[in-house]
PDB file of C-alpha atoms in Angstrom:
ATOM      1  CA  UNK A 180       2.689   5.117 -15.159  1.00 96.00           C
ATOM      2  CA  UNK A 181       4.973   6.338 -13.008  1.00 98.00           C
ATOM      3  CA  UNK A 182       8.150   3.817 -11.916  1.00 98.00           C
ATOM      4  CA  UNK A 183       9.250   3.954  -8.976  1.00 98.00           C
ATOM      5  CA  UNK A 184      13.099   2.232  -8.706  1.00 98.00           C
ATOM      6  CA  UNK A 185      14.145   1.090  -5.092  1.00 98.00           C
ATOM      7  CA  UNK A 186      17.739  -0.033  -3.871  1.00 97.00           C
ATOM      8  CA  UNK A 187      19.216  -2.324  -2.672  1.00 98.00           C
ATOM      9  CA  UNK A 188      17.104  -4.722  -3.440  1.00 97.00           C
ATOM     10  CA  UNK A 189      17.983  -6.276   0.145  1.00 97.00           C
ATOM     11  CA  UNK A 190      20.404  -5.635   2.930  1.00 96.00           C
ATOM     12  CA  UNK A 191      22.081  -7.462   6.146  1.00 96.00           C
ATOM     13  CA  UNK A 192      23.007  -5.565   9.014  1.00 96.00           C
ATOM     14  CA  UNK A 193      24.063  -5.954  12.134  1.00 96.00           C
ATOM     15  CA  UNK A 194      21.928  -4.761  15.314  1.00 96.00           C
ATOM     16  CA  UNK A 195      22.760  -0.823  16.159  1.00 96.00           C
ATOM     17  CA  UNK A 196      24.288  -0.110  12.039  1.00 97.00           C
ATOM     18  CA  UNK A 197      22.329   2.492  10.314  1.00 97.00           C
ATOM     19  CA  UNK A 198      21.073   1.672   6.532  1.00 97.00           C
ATOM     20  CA  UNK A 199      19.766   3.602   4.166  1.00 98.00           C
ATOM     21  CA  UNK A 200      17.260   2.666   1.336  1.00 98.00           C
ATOM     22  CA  UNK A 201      16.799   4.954  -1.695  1.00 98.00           C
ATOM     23  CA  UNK A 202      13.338   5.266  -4.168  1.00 98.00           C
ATOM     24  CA  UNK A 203      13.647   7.118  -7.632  1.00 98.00           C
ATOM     25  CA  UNK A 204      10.596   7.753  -9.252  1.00 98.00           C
ATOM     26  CA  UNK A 205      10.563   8.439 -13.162  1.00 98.00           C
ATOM     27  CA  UNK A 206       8.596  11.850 -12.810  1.00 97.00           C
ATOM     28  CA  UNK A 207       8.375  14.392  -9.833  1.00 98.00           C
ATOM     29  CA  UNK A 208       6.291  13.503  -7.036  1.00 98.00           C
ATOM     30  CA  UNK A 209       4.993  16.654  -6.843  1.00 98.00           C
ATOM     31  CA  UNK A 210       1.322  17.288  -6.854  1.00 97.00           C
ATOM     32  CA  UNK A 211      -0.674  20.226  -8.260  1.00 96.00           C
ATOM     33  CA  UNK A 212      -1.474  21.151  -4.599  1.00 96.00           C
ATOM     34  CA  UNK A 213       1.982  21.494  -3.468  1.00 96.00           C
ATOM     35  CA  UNK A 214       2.537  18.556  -1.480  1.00 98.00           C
ATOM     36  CA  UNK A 215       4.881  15.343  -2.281  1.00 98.00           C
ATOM     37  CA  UNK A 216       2.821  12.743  -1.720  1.00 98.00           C
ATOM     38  CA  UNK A 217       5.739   9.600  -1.169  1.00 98.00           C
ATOM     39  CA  UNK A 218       5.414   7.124   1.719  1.00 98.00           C
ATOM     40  CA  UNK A 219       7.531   4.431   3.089  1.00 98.00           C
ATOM     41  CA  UNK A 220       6.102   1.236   4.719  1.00 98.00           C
ATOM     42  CA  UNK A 221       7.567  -1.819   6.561  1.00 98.00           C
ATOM     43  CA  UNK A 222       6.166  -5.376   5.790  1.00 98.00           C
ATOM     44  CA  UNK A 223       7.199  -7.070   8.671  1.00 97.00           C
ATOM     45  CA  UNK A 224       7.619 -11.026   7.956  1.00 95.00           C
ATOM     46  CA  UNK A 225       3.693 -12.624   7.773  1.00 94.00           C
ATOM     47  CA  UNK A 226       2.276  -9.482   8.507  1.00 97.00           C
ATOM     48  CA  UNK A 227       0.088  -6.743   6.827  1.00 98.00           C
ATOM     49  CA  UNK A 228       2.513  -3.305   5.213  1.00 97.00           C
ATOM     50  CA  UNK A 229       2.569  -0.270   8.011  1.00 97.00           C
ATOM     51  CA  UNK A 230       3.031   3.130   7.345  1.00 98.00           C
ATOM     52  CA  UNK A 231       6.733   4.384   8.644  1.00 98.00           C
ATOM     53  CA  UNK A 232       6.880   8.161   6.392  1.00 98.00           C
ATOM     54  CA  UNK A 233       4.550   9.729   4.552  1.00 98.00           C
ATOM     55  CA  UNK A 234       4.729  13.385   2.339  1.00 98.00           C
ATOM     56  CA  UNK A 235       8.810  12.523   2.064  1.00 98.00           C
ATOM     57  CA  UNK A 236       9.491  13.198   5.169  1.00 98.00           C
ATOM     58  CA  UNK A 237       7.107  12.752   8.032  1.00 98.00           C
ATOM     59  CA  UNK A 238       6.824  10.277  10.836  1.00 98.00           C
ATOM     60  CA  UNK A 239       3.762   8.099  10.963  1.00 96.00           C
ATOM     61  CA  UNK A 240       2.013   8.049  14.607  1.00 93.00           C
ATOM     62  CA  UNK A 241       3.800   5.830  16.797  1.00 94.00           C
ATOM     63  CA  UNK A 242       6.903   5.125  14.681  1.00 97.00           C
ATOM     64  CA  UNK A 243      10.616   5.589  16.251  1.00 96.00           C
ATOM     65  CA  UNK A 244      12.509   8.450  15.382  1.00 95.00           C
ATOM     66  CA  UNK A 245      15.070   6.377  14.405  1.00 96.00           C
ATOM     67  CA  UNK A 246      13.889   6.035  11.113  1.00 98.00           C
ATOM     68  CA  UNK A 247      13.863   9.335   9.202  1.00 98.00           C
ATOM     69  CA  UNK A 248      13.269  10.284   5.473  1.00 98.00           C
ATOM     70  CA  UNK A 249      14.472  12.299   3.091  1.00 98.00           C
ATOM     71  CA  UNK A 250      14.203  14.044  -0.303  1.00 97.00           C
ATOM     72  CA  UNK A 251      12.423  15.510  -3.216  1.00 94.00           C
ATOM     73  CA  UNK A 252      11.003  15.820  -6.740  1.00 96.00           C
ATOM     74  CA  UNK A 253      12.156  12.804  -8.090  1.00 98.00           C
ATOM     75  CA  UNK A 254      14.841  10.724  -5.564  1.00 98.00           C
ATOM     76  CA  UNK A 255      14.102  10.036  -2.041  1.00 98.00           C
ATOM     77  CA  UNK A 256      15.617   8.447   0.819  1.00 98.00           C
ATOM     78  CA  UNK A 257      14.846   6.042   4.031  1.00 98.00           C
ATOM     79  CA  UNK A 258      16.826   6.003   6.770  1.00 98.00           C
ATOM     80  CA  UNK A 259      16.907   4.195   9.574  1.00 97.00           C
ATOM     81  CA  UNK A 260      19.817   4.562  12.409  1.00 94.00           C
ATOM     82  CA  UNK A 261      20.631   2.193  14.740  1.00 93.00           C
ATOM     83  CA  UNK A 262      18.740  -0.682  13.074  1.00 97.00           C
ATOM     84  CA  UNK A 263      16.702  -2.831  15.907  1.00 96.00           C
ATOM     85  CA  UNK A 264      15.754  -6.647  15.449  1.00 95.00           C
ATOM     86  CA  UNK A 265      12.130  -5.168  15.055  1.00 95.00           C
ATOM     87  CA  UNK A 266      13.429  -3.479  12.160  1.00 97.00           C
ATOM     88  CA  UNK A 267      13.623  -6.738   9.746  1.00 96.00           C
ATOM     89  CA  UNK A 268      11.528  -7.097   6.756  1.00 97.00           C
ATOM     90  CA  UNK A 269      10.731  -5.533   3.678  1.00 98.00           C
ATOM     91  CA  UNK A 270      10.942  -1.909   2.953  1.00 98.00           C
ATOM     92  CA  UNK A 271       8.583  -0.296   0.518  1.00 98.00           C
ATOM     93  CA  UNK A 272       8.224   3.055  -1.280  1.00 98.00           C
ATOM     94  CA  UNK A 273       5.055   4.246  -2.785  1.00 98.00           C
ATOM     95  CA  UNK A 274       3.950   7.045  -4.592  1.00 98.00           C
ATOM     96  CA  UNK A 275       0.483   8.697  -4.433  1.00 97.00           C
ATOM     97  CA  UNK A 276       0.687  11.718  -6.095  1.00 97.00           C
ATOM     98  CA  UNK A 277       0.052  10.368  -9.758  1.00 97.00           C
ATOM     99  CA  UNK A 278      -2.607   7.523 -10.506  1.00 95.00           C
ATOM    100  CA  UNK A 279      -2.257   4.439 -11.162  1.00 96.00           C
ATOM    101  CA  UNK A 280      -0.100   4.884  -7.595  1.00 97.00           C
ATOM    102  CA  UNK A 281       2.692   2.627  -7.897  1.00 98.00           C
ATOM    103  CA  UNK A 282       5.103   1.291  -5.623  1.00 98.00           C
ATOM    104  CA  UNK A 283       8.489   0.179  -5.548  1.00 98.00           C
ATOM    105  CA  UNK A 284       9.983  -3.306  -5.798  1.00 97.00           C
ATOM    106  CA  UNK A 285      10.698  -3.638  -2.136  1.00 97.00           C
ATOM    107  CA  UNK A 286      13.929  -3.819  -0.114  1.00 98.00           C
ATOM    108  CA  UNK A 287      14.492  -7.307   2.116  1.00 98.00           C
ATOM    109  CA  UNK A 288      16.158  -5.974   5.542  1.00 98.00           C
ATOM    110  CA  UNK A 289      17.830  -8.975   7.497  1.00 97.00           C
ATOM    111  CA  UNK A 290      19.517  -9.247  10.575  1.00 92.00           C
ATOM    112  CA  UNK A 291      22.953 -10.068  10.843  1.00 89.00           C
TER     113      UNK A 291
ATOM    114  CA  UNK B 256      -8.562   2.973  17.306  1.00 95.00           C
ATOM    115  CA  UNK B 257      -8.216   2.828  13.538  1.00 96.00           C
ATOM    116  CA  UNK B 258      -9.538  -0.956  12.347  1.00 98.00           C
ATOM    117  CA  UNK B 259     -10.154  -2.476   9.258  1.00 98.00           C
ATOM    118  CA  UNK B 260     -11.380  -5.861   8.394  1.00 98.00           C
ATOM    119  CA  UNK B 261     -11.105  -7.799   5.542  1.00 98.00           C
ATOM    120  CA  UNK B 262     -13.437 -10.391   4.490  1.00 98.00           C
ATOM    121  CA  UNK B 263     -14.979 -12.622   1.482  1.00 98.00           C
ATOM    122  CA  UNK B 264     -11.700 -13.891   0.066  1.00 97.00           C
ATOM    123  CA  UNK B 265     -11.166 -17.504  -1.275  1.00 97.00           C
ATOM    124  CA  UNK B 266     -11.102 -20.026  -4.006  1.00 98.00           C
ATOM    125  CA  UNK B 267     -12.877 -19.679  -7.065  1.00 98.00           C
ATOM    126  CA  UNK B 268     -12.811 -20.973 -10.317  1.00 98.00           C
ATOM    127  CA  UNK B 269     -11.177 -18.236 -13.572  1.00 98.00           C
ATOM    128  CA  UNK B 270     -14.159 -16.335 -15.259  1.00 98.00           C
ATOM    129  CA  UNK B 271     -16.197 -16.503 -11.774  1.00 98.00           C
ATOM    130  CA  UNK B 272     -16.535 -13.367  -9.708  1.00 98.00           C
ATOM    131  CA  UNK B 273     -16.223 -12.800  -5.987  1.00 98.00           C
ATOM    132  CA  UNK B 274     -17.145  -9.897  -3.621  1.00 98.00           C
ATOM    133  CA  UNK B 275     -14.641  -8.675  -0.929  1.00 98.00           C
ATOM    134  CA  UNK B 276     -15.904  -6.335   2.240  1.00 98.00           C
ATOM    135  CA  UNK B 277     -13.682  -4.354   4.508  1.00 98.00           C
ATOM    136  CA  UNK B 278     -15.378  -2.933   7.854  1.00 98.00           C
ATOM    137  CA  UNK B 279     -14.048   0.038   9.031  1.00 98.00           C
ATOM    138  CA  UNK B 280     -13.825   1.408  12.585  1.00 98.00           C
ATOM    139  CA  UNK B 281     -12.367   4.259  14.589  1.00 97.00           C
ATOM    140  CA  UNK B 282     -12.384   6.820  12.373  1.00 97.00           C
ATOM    141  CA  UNK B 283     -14.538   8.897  10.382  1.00 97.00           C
ATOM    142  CA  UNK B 284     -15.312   6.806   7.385  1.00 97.00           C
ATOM    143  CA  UNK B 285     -16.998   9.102   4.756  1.00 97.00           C
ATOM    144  CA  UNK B 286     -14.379  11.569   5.166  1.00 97.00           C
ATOM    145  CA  UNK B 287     -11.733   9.634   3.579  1.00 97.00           C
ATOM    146  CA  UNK B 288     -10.738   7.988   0.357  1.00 97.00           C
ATOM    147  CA  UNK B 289      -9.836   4.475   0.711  1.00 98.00           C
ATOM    148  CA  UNK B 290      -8.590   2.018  -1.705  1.00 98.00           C
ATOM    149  CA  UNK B 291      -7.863  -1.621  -1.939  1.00 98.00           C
ATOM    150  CA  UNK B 292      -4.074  -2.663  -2.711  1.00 98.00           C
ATOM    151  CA  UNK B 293      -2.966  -6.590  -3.786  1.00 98.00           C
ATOM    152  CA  UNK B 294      -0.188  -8.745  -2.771  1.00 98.00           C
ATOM    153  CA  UNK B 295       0.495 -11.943  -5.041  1.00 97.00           C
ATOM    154  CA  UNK B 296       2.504 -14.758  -3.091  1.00 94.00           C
ATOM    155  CA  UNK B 297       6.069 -14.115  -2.841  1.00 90.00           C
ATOM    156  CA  UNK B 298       5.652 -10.192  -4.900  1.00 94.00           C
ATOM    157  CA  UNK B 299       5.270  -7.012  -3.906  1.00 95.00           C
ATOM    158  CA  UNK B 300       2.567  -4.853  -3.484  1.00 98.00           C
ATOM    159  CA  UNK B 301      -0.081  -3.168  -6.438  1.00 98.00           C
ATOM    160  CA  UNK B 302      -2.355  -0.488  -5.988  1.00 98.00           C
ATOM    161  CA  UNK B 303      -5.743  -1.697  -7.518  1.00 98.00           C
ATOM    162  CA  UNK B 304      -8.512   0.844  -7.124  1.00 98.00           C
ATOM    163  CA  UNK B 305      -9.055   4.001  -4.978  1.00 98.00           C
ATOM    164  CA  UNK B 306     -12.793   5.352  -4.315  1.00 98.00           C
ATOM    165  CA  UNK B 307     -12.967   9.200  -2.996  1.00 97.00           C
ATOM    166  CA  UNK B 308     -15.132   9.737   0.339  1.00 96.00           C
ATOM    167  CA  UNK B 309     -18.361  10.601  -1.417  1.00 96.00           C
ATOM    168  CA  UNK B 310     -17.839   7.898  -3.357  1.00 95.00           C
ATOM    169  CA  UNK B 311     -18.236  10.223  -6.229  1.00 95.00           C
ATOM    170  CA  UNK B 312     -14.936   9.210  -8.043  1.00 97.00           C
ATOM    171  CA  UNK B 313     -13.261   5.670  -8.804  1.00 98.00           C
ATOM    172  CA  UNK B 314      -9.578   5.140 -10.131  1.00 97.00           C
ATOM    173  CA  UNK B 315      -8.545   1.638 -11.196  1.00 98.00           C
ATOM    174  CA  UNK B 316      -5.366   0.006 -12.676  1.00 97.00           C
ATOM    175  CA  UNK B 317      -5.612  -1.075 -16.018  1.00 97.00           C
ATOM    176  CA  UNK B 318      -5.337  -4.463 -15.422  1.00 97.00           C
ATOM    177  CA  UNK B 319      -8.573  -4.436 -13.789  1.00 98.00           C
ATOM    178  CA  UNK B 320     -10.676  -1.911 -15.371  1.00 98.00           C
ATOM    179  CA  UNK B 321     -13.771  -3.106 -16.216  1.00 97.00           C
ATOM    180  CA  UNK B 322     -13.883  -6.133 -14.303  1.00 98.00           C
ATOM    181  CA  UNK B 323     -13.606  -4.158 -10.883  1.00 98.00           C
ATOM    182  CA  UNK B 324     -15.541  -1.928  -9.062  1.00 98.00           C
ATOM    183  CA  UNK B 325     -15.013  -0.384  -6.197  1.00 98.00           C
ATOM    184  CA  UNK B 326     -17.411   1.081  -3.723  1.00 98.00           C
ATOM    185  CA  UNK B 327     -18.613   2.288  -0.317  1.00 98.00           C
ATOM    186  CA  UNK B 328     -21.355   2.095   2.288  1.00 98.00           C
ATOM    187  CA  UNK B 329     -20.614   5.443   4.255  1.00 98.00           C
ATOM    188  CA  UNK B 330     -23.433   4.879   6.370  1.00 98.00           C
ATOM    189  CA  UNK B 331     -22.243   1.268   7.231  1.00 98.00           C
ATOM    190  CA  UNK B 332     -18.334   2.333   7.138  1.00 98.00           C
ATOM    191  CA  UNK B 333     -17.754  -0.437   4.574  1.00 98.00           C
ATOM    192  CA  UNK B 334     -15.747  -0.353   1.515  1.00 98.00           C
ATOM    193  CA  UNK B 335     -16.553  -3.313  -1.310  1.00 98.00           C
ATOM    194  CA  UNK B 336     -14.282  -4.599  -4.309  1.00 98.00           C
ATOM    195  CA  UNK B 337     -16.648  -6.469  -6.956  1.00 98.00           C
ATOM    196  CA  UNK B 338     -14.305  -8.525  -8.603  1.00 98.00           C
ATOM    197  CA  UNK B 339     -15.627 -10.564 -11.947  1.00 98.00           C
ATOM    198  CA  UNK B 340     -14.582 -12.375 -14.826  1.00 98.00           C
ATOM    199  CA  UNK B 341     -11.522 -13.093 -12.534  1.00 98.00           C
ATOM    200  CA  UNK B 342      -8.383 -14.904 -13.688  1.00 98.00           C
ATOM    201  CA  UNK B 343      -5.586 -16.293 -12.375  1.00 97.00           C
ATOM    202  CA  UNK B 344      -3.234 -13.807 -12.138  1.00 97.00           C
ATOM    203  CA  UNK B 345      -5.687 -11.803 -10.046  1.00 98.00           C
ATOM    204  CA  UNK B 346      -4.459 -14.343  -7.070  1.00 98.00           C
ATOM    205  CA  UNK B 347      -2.964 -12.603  -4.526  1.00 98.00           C
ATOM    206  CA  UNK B 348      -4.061 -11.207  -0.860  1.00 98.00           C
ATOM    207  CA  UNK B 349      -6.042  -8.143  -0.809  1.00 98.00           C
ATOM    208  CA  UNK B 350      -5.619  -5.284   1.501  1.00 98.00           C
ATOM    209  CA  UNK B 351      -7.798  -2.584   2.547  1.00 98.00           C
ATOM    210  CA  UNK B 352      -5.880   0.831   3.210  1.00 98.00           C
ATOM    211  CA  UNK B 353      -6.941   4.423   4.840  1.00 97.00           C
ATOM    212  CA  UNK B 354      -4.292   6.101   2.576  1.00 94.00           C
ATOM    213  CA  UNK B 355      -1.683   3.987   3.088  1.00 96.00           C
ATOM    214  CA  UNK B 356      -1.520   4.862   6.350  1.00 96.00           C
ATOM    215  CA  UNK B 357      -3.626   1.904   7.894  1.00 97.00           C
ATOM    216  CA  UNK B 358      -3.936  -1.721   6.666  1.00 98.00           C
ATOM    217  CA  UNK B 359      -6.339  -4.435   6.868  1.00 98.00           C
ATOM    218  CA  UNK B 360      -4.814  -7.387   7.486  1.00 98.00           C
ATOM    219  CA  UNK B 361      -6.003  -9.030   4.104  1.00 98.00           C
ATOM    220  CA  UNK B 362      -7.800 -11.606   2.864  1.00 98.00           C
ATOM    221  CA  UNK B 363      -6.755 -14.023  -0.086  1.00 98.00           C
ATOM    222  CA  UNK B 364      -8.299 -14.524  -2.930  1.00 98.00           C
ATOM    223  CA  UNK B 365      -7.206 -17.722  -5.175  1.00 98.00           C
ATOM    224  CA  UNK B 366      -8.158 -17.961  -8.684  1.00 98.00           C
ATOM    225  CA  UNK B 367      -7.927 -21.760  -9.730  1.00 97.00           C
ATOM    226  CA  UNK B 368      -9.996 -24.350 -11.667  1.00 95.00           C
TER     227      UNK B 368
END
């Protein structure tokens, strides 16, 4: 199965900082067809996971542009710039280019 | 707008099996693979199964193979998780997904004699 490490395991910033969460997978993300299929969600407190990125680097429908992401074959990166109180939660990669998909561990953004 | 509702979660005993439905609206149902994804209390979140739009082709972790199955209605949009011989560690909330890109909001299921 593929691993998939995420860091920081949590971070607390203060309203208007940027942050910046990073997802190593133990093989390359990248599928026979071409594509890297990686995705980054938010898990807002109480709430059901949405979809922020998907294929590394694409913004889902509706999301701010403040969050961007970044990367390839095997180490990717979420960033989001001027964090917003909206913003707090926890962050999760997942991979779905190799089955089983597998996600990572999750990164717990507070509010300073 | 894309929906997709959960039901048929709850408390039932370990070895017992339980059925879980997820109605989907606003989109095209048979044209995409959906899958279910799990969320024990207090972890993160596991990929279960995946079903392709046909429903032609299932994909399972191994935790759950053949105690599983996964399956669709196209013609009623509705996407099923058959869950037996369940034990405890198969407690968690369960999510319907279009891809990861839209979420049910879940239902739980608690193992527990």
């Amino acid at each position: 199965d593929v691993v998939m490490t995420q860091t920081p395991p949590s971070l607390s910033v203060a309203i208007g900082q940027s942050v910046s969460i990073s997802c190593k997978s133990s093989q390359s993300l990248v599928h026979s067809d071409g594509k890297t299929y990686l995705n980054w969600l938010l898990q807002n407190p109480g709430q059901s996971p949405k979809r922020l990125i998907y294929q590394v680097s694409n913004l889902g429908s509706g999301v701010p542009d403040r969050f961007s992401g970044t990367g390839s074959e095997k180490d990717f990166t979420l960033k989001i710039s001027r964090v917003e109180a909206e913003d707090l939660g926890v962050y999760h990669c997942v991979q779905a280019t190799h089955v089983p998909h597998t996600f990572g561990s999750g990164t717990k953004l507070e509010i300073k | 707008e894309v929906q997709l509702v959960e039901s048929g979660g709850g408390l039932v005993q370990p070895g017992r099996s339980l059925k879980l439905s997820c109605a989907a609206s606003g989109f095209t149902f048979s044209n995409y693979y959906m899958a279910w994804v799990r969320q024990a209390p207090t972890k993160g979140l596991e990929w279960v199964a995946s079903i392709t739009n046909s429903g032609g082709s299932t994909y399972y972790r191994d935790s759950v193979k053949g105690r599983f199955t996964i399956s669709r209605d196209n013609a009623k949009s509705t996407l099923y998780l058959q869950m037996d011989s369940l034990r405890s560690e198969d407690t968690a909330t369960y999510y319907c997904s279009l891809q990861f890109a839209y979420w049910g909001q879940g239902t739980l299921v608690t193992v527990s004699s």
